[in-house]
Coordinates of C-alpha atoms and ligand atoms in Angstrom, one line a residue:
M29 CA 17.2 41.6 -7.8
T30 CA 20.3 43.9 -6.2
K31 CA 18.5 46.8 -7.9
K32 CA 15.2 46.4 -6.3
F33 CA 16.5 46.0 -2.7
G34 CA 18.9 48.8 -3.1
S35 CA 17.7 50.5 -0.4
F36 CA 18.2 50.1 3.1
K37 CA 14.7 49.5 3.8
C38 CA 14.3 47.3 1.1
L39 CA 17.6 45.7 3.0
L40 CA 15.6 45.2 6.3
V41 CA 12.3 43.6 4.9
L42 CA 14.6 41.3 2.9
A43 CA 16.3 40.5 6.4
L44 CA 13.0 39.9 8.3
G45 CA 11.8 37.8 5.5
L46 CA 14.8 35.7 5.6
S47 CA 14.4 35.3 9.5
L48 CA 10.6 34.5 9.0
A49 CA 11.2 31.7 6.8
A50 CA 13.8 29.9 8.6
P51 CA 15.0 27.3 9.2
F52 CA 14.0 26.6 5.8
A53 CA 14.7 27.7 2.1
A54 CA 15.3 31.5 1.4
P55 CA 11.8 33.1 -0.1
A56 CA 13.3 33.1 -3.4
E57 CA 13.9 29.4 -3.5
A58 CA 10.3 29.1 -1.9
G59 CA 9.2 30.1 -5.2
K60 CA 10.5 27.1 -6.6
F61 CA 7.8 25.0 -5.0
K62 CA 4.8 24.2 -6.6
K63 CA 1.4 25.4 -4.7
E64 CA 0.0 21.8 -4.9
Y65 CA 1.6 18.5 -4.9
K66 CA -0.3 15.9 -6.0
M67 CA -0.9 12.8 -4.5
T68 CA -2.6 9.9 -5.9
L69 CA -3.5 6.6 -3.5
N70 CA -6.6 3.9 -4.7
V71 CA -8.4 4.2 -1.7
P72 CA -11.1 6.6 0.2
S73 CA -9.9 8.6 3.2
S74 CA -12.0 6.5 5.4
F75 CA -9.4 3.4 5.1
Y76 CA -6.4 2.9 7.0
W77 CA -4.7 3.6 4.4
G78 CA -6.3 6.4 3.5
M79 CA -5.5 7.6 6.9
G80 CA -1.9 6.8 6.8
A81 CA -2.2 9.2 3.6
T82 CA -3.8 12.4 5.2
K83 CA -1.3 11.8 8.4
F84 CA 1.5 11.9 5.5
A85 CA 0.4 15.1 3.9
K86 CA -0.2 16.7 7.6
L87 CA 3.1 15.6 8.7
V88 CA 5.0 17.3 5.1
K89 CA 2.9 20.8 5.4
E90 CA 4.3 20.7 9.5
K91 CA 7.7 19.3 8.9
T92 CA 8.5 22.0 5.8
N93 CA 6.9 24.6 7.4
G94 CA 3.9 24.9 5.3
Q95 CA 6.4 25.3 1.7
I96 CA 5.4 21.5 0.5
N97 CA 1.5 20.8 0.0
I98 CA 0.4 17.7 -0.3
K99 CA -3.5 17.4 -2.2
P100 CA -4.5 13.7 -1.5
Y101 CA -6.2 12.2 -4.6
Y102 CA -8.2 9.5 -3.1
S103 CA -9.7 6.6 -4.7
S104 CA -7.6 7.3 -7.7
A105 CA -9.6 10.2 -8.4
L106 CA -6.8 11.8 -11.0
L107 CA -7.0 8.3 -12.9
K108 CA -10.7 7.7 -13.0
G109 CA -10.0 5.0 -11.2
A110 CA -7.6 3.2 -13.2
Q111 CA -5.4 2.1 -10.0
L112 CA -2.9 0.5 -12.2
K113 CA -2.0 3.6 -14.0
S114 CA -0.8 5.1 -10.7
P115 CA 3.3 4.5 -11.5
Q116 CA 3.5 5.5 -14.9
M117 CA 1.6 8.9 -14.0
V118 CA 4.2 9.8 -11.1
A119 CA 6.9 8.6 -12.9
Q120 CA 5.9 10.9 -15.8
G121 CA 5.3 13.1 -13.4
V122 CA 1.8 14.1 -14.0
I123 CA 1.5 13.1 -10.7
D124 CA 3.9 14.3 -8.3
C125 CA 3.9 11.3 -5.8
A126 CA 2.2 8.5 -4.5
F127 CA 1.1 6.9 -1.8
E128 CA -0.1 3.5 -3.5
S129 CA 0.2 -0.6 -3.2
T130 CA 2.8 -2.8 -4.7
I131 CA 0.4 -4.4 -6.8
N132 CA -1.2 -1.0 -8.6
S133 CA 2.9 0.0 -8.7
S134 CA 3.7 -3.8 -10.2
P135 CA 2.9 -2.7 -14.0
V136 CA 6.0 -0.5 -13.6
I137 CA 7.9 -2.3 -11.3
P138 CA 7.2 -6.2 -11.7
E139 CA 9.6 -6.8 -8.9
M140 CA 6.7 -5.8 -6.9
N141 CA 5.0 -8.9 -7.6
I142 CA 7.3 -10.8 -5.2
F143 CA 4.6 -9.8 -2.5
S144 CA 1.9 -11.4 -4.4
L145 CA 3.5 -15.2 -5.4
P146 CA 0.8 -17.0 -3.6
F147 CA 2.1 -18.5 0.3
F148 CA 5.4 -17.4 -0.1
I149 CA 5.7 -14.9 2.9
N150 CA 3.6 -16.1 5.5
N151 CA 3.7 -13.7 8.5
F152 CA 4.5 -9.8 8.9
E153 CA 7.7 -10.9 10.9
N154 CA 9.3 -12.2 7.0
L155 CA 7.5 -9.1 5.5
D156 CA 9.5 -7.1 7.6
K157 CA 12.3 -8.7 7.1
M158 CA 12.4 -8.5 3.3
E159 CA 11.2 -4.6 3.6
Y160 CA 13.8 -3.6 5.5
G161 CA 16.2 -6.0 4.1
E162 CA 17.9 -6.8 0.4
T163 CA 14.6 -7.2 -1.1
G164 CA 13.2 -4.3 -0.2
K165 CA 16.5 -2.4 -1.3
A166 CA 16.7 -4.0 -4.5
I167 CA 13.1 -3.0 -5.1
F168 CA 14.1 0.6 -4.3
K169 CA 16.8 0.6 -7.0
A170 CA 14.3 -0.8 -9.3
M171 CA 12.1 2.1 -8.4
E172 CA 14.9 4.8 -9.1
K173 CA 15.8 3.0 -12.8
K174 CA 11.8 3.8 -13.3
G175 CA 12.0 7.4 -12.2
L176 CA 10.7 6.7 -8.9
K177 CA 11.7 7.5 -5.4
G178 CA 11.0 5.5 -2.9
L179 CA 10.8 6.6 0.5
A180 CA 8.9 4.1 3.3
W181 CA 7.1 1.1 3.2
A182 CA 3.4 1.0 4.5
E183 CA 0.9 -1.6 3.9
N184 CA -2.7 -2.4 3.2
G185 CA -1.8 -6.1 4.4
F186 CA -2.3 -9.6 4.4
R187 CA -5.1 -10.3 1.5
Q188 CA -8.1 -12.4 2.8
V189 CA -10.9 -14.1 0.6
T190 CA -14.7 -13.4 1.1
N191 CA -17.8 -14.8 -0.6
S192 CA -21.4 -15.0 -0.5
K193 CA -21.9 -19.1 -1.3
K194 CA -19.5 -21.2 1.0
A195 CA -16.9 -21.2 3.7
I196 CA -13.5 -21.9 1.9
H197 CA -11.6 -24.9 2.9
S198 CA -9.9 -25.8 0.3
P199 CA -9.1 -25.3 -3.9
Q200 CA -12.2 -27.1 -4.4
D201 CA -14.5 -24.9 -2.8
L202 CA -13.2 -22.0 -5.2
K203 CA -14.3 -23.8 -8.3
G204 CA -16.8 -21.9 -10.4
L205 CA -16.8 -19.3 -8.2
R206 CA -16.6 -15.7 -9.6
V207 CA -14.2 -13.9 -7.6
R208 CA -13.1 -9.6 -8.6
V209 CA -9.5 -9.4 -8.7
V210 CA -7.1 -6.7 -9.4
G211 CA -6.2 -6.6 -13.1
S212 CA -2.7 -7.7 -12.4
P213 CA -1.8 -10.6 -14.3
I214 CA -0.7 -12.7 -11.4
F215 CA -4.2 -12.9 -9.6
I216 CA -5.7 -14.0 -12.9
D217 CA -3.4 -16.5 -13.0
T218 CA -3.4 -17.4 -9.6
F219 CA -7.5 -17.5 -9.5
R220 CA -7.6 -19.6 -12.7
Q221 CA -5.1 -22.1 -11.2
L222 CA -7.1 -22.6 -8.1
G223 CA -10.4 -23.2 -10.3
A224 CA -12.2 -20.1 -9.7
D225 CA -13.7 -17.1 -12.7
P226 CA -11.9 -14.2 -12.3
V227 CA -13.0 -11.0 -12.9
N228 CA -10.7 -8.5 -13.1
M229 CA -12.0 -4.7 -12.4
N230 CA -11.4 -1.3 -10.6
W231 CA -11.7 -1.2 -7.0
G232 CA -13.9 1.5 -8.0
D233 CA -16.1 -0.7 -9.8
A234 CA -15.9 -3.8 -7.4
V235 CA -18.6 -2.4 -4.6
T236 CA -21.2 -2.1 -7.2
A237 CA -20.3 -5.3 -8.4
F238 CA -20.6 -7.1 -4.8
Q239 CA -23.9 -5.0 -4.8
Q240 CA -25.5 -6.6 -7.9
G241 CA -24.0 -9.9 -7.1
V242 CA -22.2 -9.9 -10.1
V243 CA -19.4 -11.4 -8.6
D244 CA -19.4 -14.5 -5.8
G245 CA -16.3 -13.1 -4.2
Q246 CA -13.3 -11.0 -3.7
E247 CA -9.8 -10.8 -2.0
N248 CA -8.7 -7.9 0.1
P249 CA -7.0 -7.4 3.8
V250 CA -9.2 -6.3 6.9
G251 CA -8.4 -2.9 6.3
V252 CA -10.7 -2.6 3.2
I253 CA -13.2 -5.5 4.1
I254 CA -14.1 -3.8 7.2
P255 CA -14.9 -0.3 6.2
V256 CA -16.2 -1.1 2.7
Q257 CA -18.4 -3.7 5.1
I258 CA -18.3 -6.9 3.1
W259 CA -20.5 -8.5 5.2
N260 CA -23.5 -6.8 3.5
Y261 CA -22.6 -8.9 0.6
H262 CA -20.6 -11.8 1.6
K263 CA -20.9 -14.0 5.0
Y264 CA -17.8 -16.3 4.4
T265 CA -14.4 -15.2 5.1
T266 CA -11.2 -17.5 4.9
F267 CA -8.4 -16.1 6.6
W268 CA -5.5 -17.7 4.6
N269 CA -2.8 -15.3 4.4
Y270 CA -2.1 -16.1 1.3
L271 CA -0.4 -12.9 -0.1
V272 CA 0.5 -9.9 1.3
D273 CA 0.1 -6.1 -0.5
P274 CA 2.7 -3.4 1.1
C275 CA 2.3 0.4 0.4
I276 CA 5.2 2.5 -0.7
I277 CA 5.6 6.1 -0.5
Y278 CA 7.0 7.3 -3.2
W279 CA 7.9 10.1 -5.1
N280 CA 8.3 11.4 -8.9
K281 CA 12.8 11.2 -9.0
K282 CA 13.7 14.4 -11.0
Q283 CA 11.3 16.4 -9.1
W284 CA 12.8 14.3 -5.7
D285 CA 16.1 15.2 -6.7
A286 CA 15.6 18.8 -7.5
F287 CA 14.2 19.3 -3.5
P288 CA 16.9 20.9 -1.5
K289 CA 18.3 18.7 0.9
D290 CA 16.4 19.9 4.0
I291 CA 13.3 19.8 2.1
Q292 CA 14.3 15.9 1.3
K293 CA 14.9 15.6 5.0
A294 CA 11.7 16.7 6.1
I295 CA 9.6 14.9 3.3
Q296 CA 11.3 11.3 4.3
E297 CA 10.7 12.0 8.0
A298 CA 7.3 12.5 7.8
A299 CA 7.0 9.5 5.0
E300 CA 8.9 7.4 7.6
E301 CA 6.5 8.4 10.7
A302 CA 3.0 8.4 8.5
A303 CA 3.8 4.4 7.4
R304 CA 5.0 3.6 10.8
F305 CA 1.5 4.8 11.9
E306 CA -0.2 3.6 8.8
K307 CA 1.0 0.1 9.3
A308 CA 0.3 -0.3 12.6
L309 CA -3.4 0.6 11.8
C310 CA -3.4 -2.3 9.3
R311 CA -1.8 -4.7 11.6
A312 CA -3.5 -3.7 14.6
G313 CA -5.3 -6.7 16.1
L314 CA -3.5 -8.9 14.1
D315 CA -0.2 -9.3 15.4
G316 CA -0.9 -9.6 19.3
D317 CA -0.6 -6.2 21.2
K318 CA 2.6 -4.9 19.5
S319 CA 0.7 -2.4 16.5
L320 CA -2.0 -1.7 19.2
N321 CA 0.9 -0.4 21.7
I322 CA 2.6 1.5 18.7
L323 CA -0.7 3.2 18.3
K324 CA -1.8 4.2 21.7
N325 CA 2.0 5.1 23.2
E326 CA 3.5 6.6 19.7
F327 CA 0.3 7.9 18.1
N328 CA -2.4 8.4 20.8
H329 CA -4.9 6.7 18.7
I330 CA -7.0 4.1 20.1
M331 CA -8.6 1.4 17.8
K332 CA -12.0 1.5 16.8
V333 CA -11.8 -2.2 15.8
P334 CA -8.9 -3.4 18.4
D335 CA -10.0 -7.4 16.9
P336 CA -10.5 -7.2 13.2
V337 CA -11.6 -11.1 13.3
K338 CA -13.8 -10.7 16.4
Y339 CA -15.7 -8.1 14.9
L340 CA -16.2 -9.4 11.2
E341 CA -18.0 -12.2 13.3
G342 CA -20.2 -9.9 15.4
K343 CA -21.4 -8.7 12.0
G344 CA -22.4 -12.4 11.2
M345 CA -19.7 -13.5 9.4
T346 CA -18.4 -16.8 9.6
V347 CA -14.3 -16.9 9.3
T348 CA -12.4 -19.7 8.6
F349 CA -8.6 -20.4 9.5
L350 CA -6.9 -23.1 7.4
S351 CA -5.5 -26.3 9.4
D352 CA -1.8 -26.9 8.1
Q353 CA -3.2 -29.5 5.8
E354 CA -5.9 -27.4 4.0
R355 CA -3.1 -24.6 3.8
Q356 CA -0.5 -27.4 1.8
A357 CA -3.8 -28.0 -0.6
F358 CA -3.5 -24.4 -1.4
I359 CA 0.2 -24.2 -1.6
D360 CA 0.7 -27.5 -3.9
A361 CA -2.1 -26.3 -6.0
T362 CA -0.3 -23.1 -6.4
K363 CA 3.1 -24.0 -6.6
P364 CA 2.8 -24.2 -10.6
L365 CA 2.7 -20.0 -10.9
Y366 CA 6.5 -20.0 -9.2
D367 CA 7.8 -21.9 -12.8
K368 CA 6.3 -18.8 -14.8
W369 CA 6.5 -15.5 -12.4
I370 CA 9.9 -16.2 -10.8
P371 CA 11.6 -15.7 -14.4
K372 CA 9.3 -12.4 -14.3
I373 CA 10.0 -11.1 -10.8
G374 CA 13.7 -11.7 -11.2
K375 CA 15.3 -14.8 -10.1
D376 CA 18.0 -13.2 -7.9
L377 CA 15.3 -11.1 -6.2
Y378 CA 13.5 -14.3 -5.1
E379 CA 16.5 -15.6 -4.1
K380 CA 17.2 -12.2 -2.1
A381 CA 13.5 -12.2 -0.4
K382 CA 14.6 -16.0 0.7
A383 CA 17.5 -15.2 2.4
D384 CA 16.2 -12.0 4.0
M385 CA 13.0 -14.5 5.5
S386 CA 15.7 -16.8 6.7
K387 CA 18.0 -14.6 8.6
Ligands
X2X444 O1 -7.8 -3.1 -5.7 C1 -7.4 -3.8 -4.8 O2 -8.0 -4.7 -4.3 C2 -7.3 -2.6 -3.0 C3 -7.8 -2.1 -2.9 O3 -6.4 -3.7 -2.6 C4 -5.9 -2.4 -4.2 O4 -5.4 -1.0 -4.3 C5 -4.3 -3.2 -4.3

């Protein structure tokens, strides 16, 4: 380089180049970045989760002065729909980063099954206490050990059950129902325990299965059941908040560690902002005015569906809420799962989660 830039003219060009690239890395350093960073997520861009991923990519580009370009690959396109492979692919560096559900990431990080323990986390407040408390810290630490750098907590949401047969009020109502679940073992265990007939399949195949009536039901948050227009296949939904599905924005750790500090800072800020926006989209109309106000005041975003329950009723769905007694029957029926799953999740983490929630 010294030889090349020996002349005064060349020095001038170099100085100009440096000033244009400010405040970030010098051009020589900028050459270290890839042309495109691949990001995986399991849903289309139209879902709230997809909108969050799009925003993350946009913010990263802005905040790094165009040096880091993330391309979102929606609907697990890089994995041919095999949603449970995302954490492994990011850990290996085949994919650079992910905006991914904790369910889909649980094959590599079993600790993430803490969110899938049925009837363990009842509300957003408890979820936030865990994510921003000791539980969240421990999960990010476990991720680092597996080659993943966690950046921010986003969301898919509390999962509700829908079906084409009847309103579900009790475990008996689930008896024999064929329910599509994610291929994560705790979901199969839970629905078997409740007497249903769980069928695991990737989300990419699920909609065809609903259309063809191969399954009677499924479970997902409003951020999925609304854009997929579930009322076209299922007339009944029960809001049982039986478990929650956070998303995490994460990066291949080796690659992350090699980024200059200013780039790390910019991406981290982008992740936190995108996650706050996306979380609010997923919670809008489910936490009073809180998330609706965050969207309006901080992001100038007005929700098309400000009240998901009313919206589903408006589409002709029967929306059922459980009484305390009905809920207790589900809690009792799923208790045996705790004996099997707490050792897999880690007793320590389970205790941390309980402590976080009681703070
Ligand atoms: O597969 C699902 O049900 C979905 C879309 O919610 C996830 O990716 C976990």
